[in-house]
């Protein structure tokens, strides 16, 4: 019994094999976690693009309802809405600037399409009433 106690008291640290096992386990955990985290970040960026498009549509609806005069009849841009104080500047989550932003509407003032052109993600457009109603689903499907 005394020998067992002495052996247990003299054990001061991890063996090389035990340390190697811990490092391998941490590596496996990191290999699983990093892609999952990257996916979550990309999804949040996509959601931010959708929120920008929704903000653009809301500002355009407000401007049309207020009788705002636009440079081009039947359409407006984010910059024009910003200049008319209907929209605050929105940030691109990918840290790029949108190449083009446009909202078009008919004679009745109904929004007919919203378009965001992005250098990395391409052109994001919603054109039908259903797409505009489900702007989030439409734009997320385009970005996939």
GROMACS .gro file of C-alpha atoms in nm:
model
  144
    1UNK     CA    1   0.000   0.000   0.000
    2UNK     CA    2   0.286   0.237   0.081
    3UNK     CA    3   0.441   0.170  -0.259
    4UNK     CA    4   0.121   0.271  -0.438
    5UNK     CA    5   0.100   0.595  -0.237
    6UNK     CA    6   0.464   0.676  -0.315
    7UNK     CA    7   0.411   0.615  -0.687
    8UNK     CA    8   0.102   0.838  -0.692
    9UNK     CA    9   0.282   1.116  -0.501
   10UNK     CA   10   0.577   1.118  -0.740
   11UNK     CA   11   0.360   1.162  -1.052
   12UNK     CA   12   0.419   1.531  -1.131
   13UNK     CA   13   0.287   1.594  -1.482
   14UNK     CA   14   0.166   1.464  -1.813
   15UNK     CA   15   0.360   1.221  -2.024
   16UNK     CA   16   0.445   1.312  -2.381
   17UNK     CA   17   0.175   1.077  -2.512
   18UNK     CA   18  -0.091   1.235  -2.291
   19UNK     CA   19   0.014   1.581  -2.403
   20UNK     CA   20   0.006   1.473  -2.767
   21UNK     CA   21  -0.345   1.332  -2.719
   22UNK     CA   22  -0.464   1.665  -2.576
   23UNK     CA   23  -0.315   1.856  -2.871
   24UNK     CA   24  -0.480   1.621  -3.121
   25UNK     CA   25  -0.818   1.657  -2.950
   26UNK     CA   26  -0.788   2.037  -2.953
   27UNK     CA   27  -0.696   2.023  -3.322
   28UNK     CA   28  -1.005   1.817  -3.402
   29UNK     CA   29  -1.227   2.059  -3.211
   30UNK     CA   30  -1.073   2.355  -3.398
   31UNK     CA   31  -1.119   2.180  -3.734
   32UNK     CA   32  -1.489   2.140  -3.660
   33UNK     CA   33  -1.547   2.485  -3.509
   34UNK     CA   34  -1.369   2.712  -3.759
   35UNK     CA   35  -1.586   2.629  -4.065
   36UNK     CA   36  -1.900   2.653  -3.852
   37UNK     CA   37  -1.801   2.998  -3.730
   38UNK     CA   38  -1.713   3.110  -4.084
   39UNK     CA   39  -2.055   2.995  -4.202
   40UNK     CA   40  -2.228   3.191  -3.925
   41UNK     CA   41  -2.033   3.505  -4.019
   42UNK     CA   42  -2.123   3.468  -4.389
   43UNK     CA   43  -2.491   3.417  -4.303
   44UNK     CA   44  -2.492   3.734  -4.093
   45UNK     CA   45  -2.337   3.927  -4.384
   46UNK     CA   46  -2.609   3.796  -4.616
   47UNK     CA   47  -2.872   3.905  -4.363
   48UNK     CA   48  -2.714   4.251  -4.355
   49UNK     CA   49  -2.740   4.277  -4.737
   50UNK     CA   50  -3.108   4.183  -4.713
   51UNK     CA   51  -3.160   4.444  -4.440
   52UNK     CA   52  -2.996   4.705  -4.665
   53UNK     CA   53  -3.235   4.615  -4.949
   54UNK     CA   54  -3.534   4.630  -4.713
   55UNK     CA   55  -3.416   4.968  -4.585
   56UNK     CA   56  -3.384   5.092  -4.944
   57UNK     CA   57  -3.739   4.976  -5.028
   58UNK     CA   58  -3.883   5.136  -4.713
   59UNK     CA   59  -3.711   5.467  -4.784
   60UNK     CA   60  -3.833   5.461  -5.146
   61UNK     CA   61  -4.192   5.391  -5.034
   62UNK     CA   62  -4.174   5.680  -4.790
   63UNK     CA   63  -4.032   5.913  -5.056
   64UNK     CA   64  -4.297   5.815  -5.312
   65UNK     CA   65  -4.575   5.858  -5.054
   66UNK     CA   66  -4.436   6.202  -4.966
   67UNK     CA   67  -4.439   6.307  -5.332
   68UNK     CA   68  -4.063   6.341  -5.368
   69UNK     CA   69  -3.924   6.445  -5.706
   70UNK     CA   70  -3.659   6.211  -5.844
   71UNK     CA   71  -3.396   6.278  -6.110
   72UNK     CA   72  -3.518   5.984  -6.321
   73UNK     CA   73  -3.892   5.928  -6.331
   74UNK     CA   74  -3.994   5.588  -6.200
   75UNK     CA   75  -3.671   5.505  -6.020
   76UNK     CA   76  -3.441   5.622  -5.746
   77UNK     CA   77  -3.106   5.529  -5.596
   78UNK     CA   78  -2.975   5.502  -5.242
   79UNK     CA   79  -2.766   5.815  -5.293
   80UNK     CA   80  -3.068   6.013  -5.411
   81UNK     CA   81  -3.276   5.894  -5.114
   82UNK     CA   82  -2.988   5.987  -4.885
   83UNK     CA   83  -2.964   6.334  -5.041
   84UNK     CA   84  -3.339   6.381  -4.989
   85UNK     CA   85  -3.304   6.271  -4.622
   86UNK     CA   86  -3.519   5.960  -4.661
   87UNK     CA   87  -3.229   5.723  -4.598
   88UNK     CA   88  -2.924   5.715  -4.378
   89UNK     CA   89  -2.607   5.575  -4.528
   90UNK     CA   90  -2.594   5.201  -4.488
   91UNK     CA   91  -2.276   5.001  -4.462
   92UNK     CA   92  -2.186   4.709  -4.679
   93UNK     CA   93  -2.099   4.416  -4.451
   94UNK     CA   94  -1.838   4.292  -4.699
   95UNK     CA   95  -1.651   4.625  -4.665
   96UNK     CA   96  -1.700   4.699  -5.034
   97UNK     CA   97  -1.922   4.967  -5.179
   98UNK     CA   98  -2.231   4.870  -5.376
   99UNK     CA   99  -2.165   4.935  -5.744
  100UNK     CA  100  -2.526   5.038  -5.797
  101UNK     CA  101  -2.847   5.058  -5.596
  102UNK     CA  102  -3.182   5.114  -5.760
  103UNK     CA  103  -3.551   5.099  -5.675
  104UNK     CA  104  -3.805   5.124  -5.956
  105UNK     CA  105  -4.176   5.194  -5.921
  106UNK     CA  106  -4.480   5.230  -6.146
  107UNK     CA  107  -4.713   5.526  -6.209
  108UNK     CA  108  -4.914   5.440  -5.898
  109UNK     CA  109  -4.602   5.457  -5.680
  110UNK     CA  110  -4.589   5.081  -5.623
  111UNK     CA  111  -4.237   4.938  -5.594
  112UNK     CA  112  -4.169   4.709  -5.890
  113UNK     CA  113  -3.808   4.611  -5.825
  114UNK     CA  114  -3.510   4.662  -5.601
  115UNK     CA  115  -3.155   4.600  -5.723
  116UNK     CA  116  -2.825   4.598  -5.537
  117UNK     CA  117  -2.512   4.544  -5.744
  118UNK     CA  118  -2.215   4.425  -5.543
  119UNK     CA  119  -1.859   4.365  -5.669
  120UNK     CA  120  -1.822   4.035  -5.478
  121UNK     CA  121  -2.176   3.899  -5.455
  122UNK     CA  122  -2.307   4.007  -5.796
  123UNK     CA  123  -2.644   4.160  -5.873
  124UNK     CA  124  -2.921   4.104  -5.621
  125UNK     CA  125  -3.266   4.178  -5.765
  126UNK     CA  126  -3.622   4.126  -5.649
  127UNK     CA  127  -3.881   4.204  -5.917
  128UNK     CA  128  -4.218   4.040  -5.858
  129UNK     CA  129  -4.467   4.129  -5.589
  130UNK     CA  130  -4.402   3.794  -5.420
  131UNK     CA  131  -4.027   3.852  -5.427
  132UNK     CA  132  -4.070   4.201  -5.284
  133UNK     CA  133  -4.303   4.064  -5.016
  134UNK     CA  134  -4.048   3.795  -4.929
  135UNK     CA  135  -3.742   4.010  -4.994
  136UNK     CA  136  -3.533   3.821  -4.742
  137UNK     CA  137  -3.603   3.480  -4.895
  138UNK     CA  138  -3.553   3.606  -5.250
  139UNK     CA  139  -3.222   3.779  -5.190
  140UNK     CA  140  -3.086   3.497  -4.975
  141UNK     CA  141  -3.171   3.250  -5.252
  142UNK     CA  142  -2.990   3.468  -5.507
  143UNK     CA  143  -2.680   3.493  -5.286
  144UNK     CA  144  -2.648   3.116  -5.233
   0.00000   0.00000   0.00000
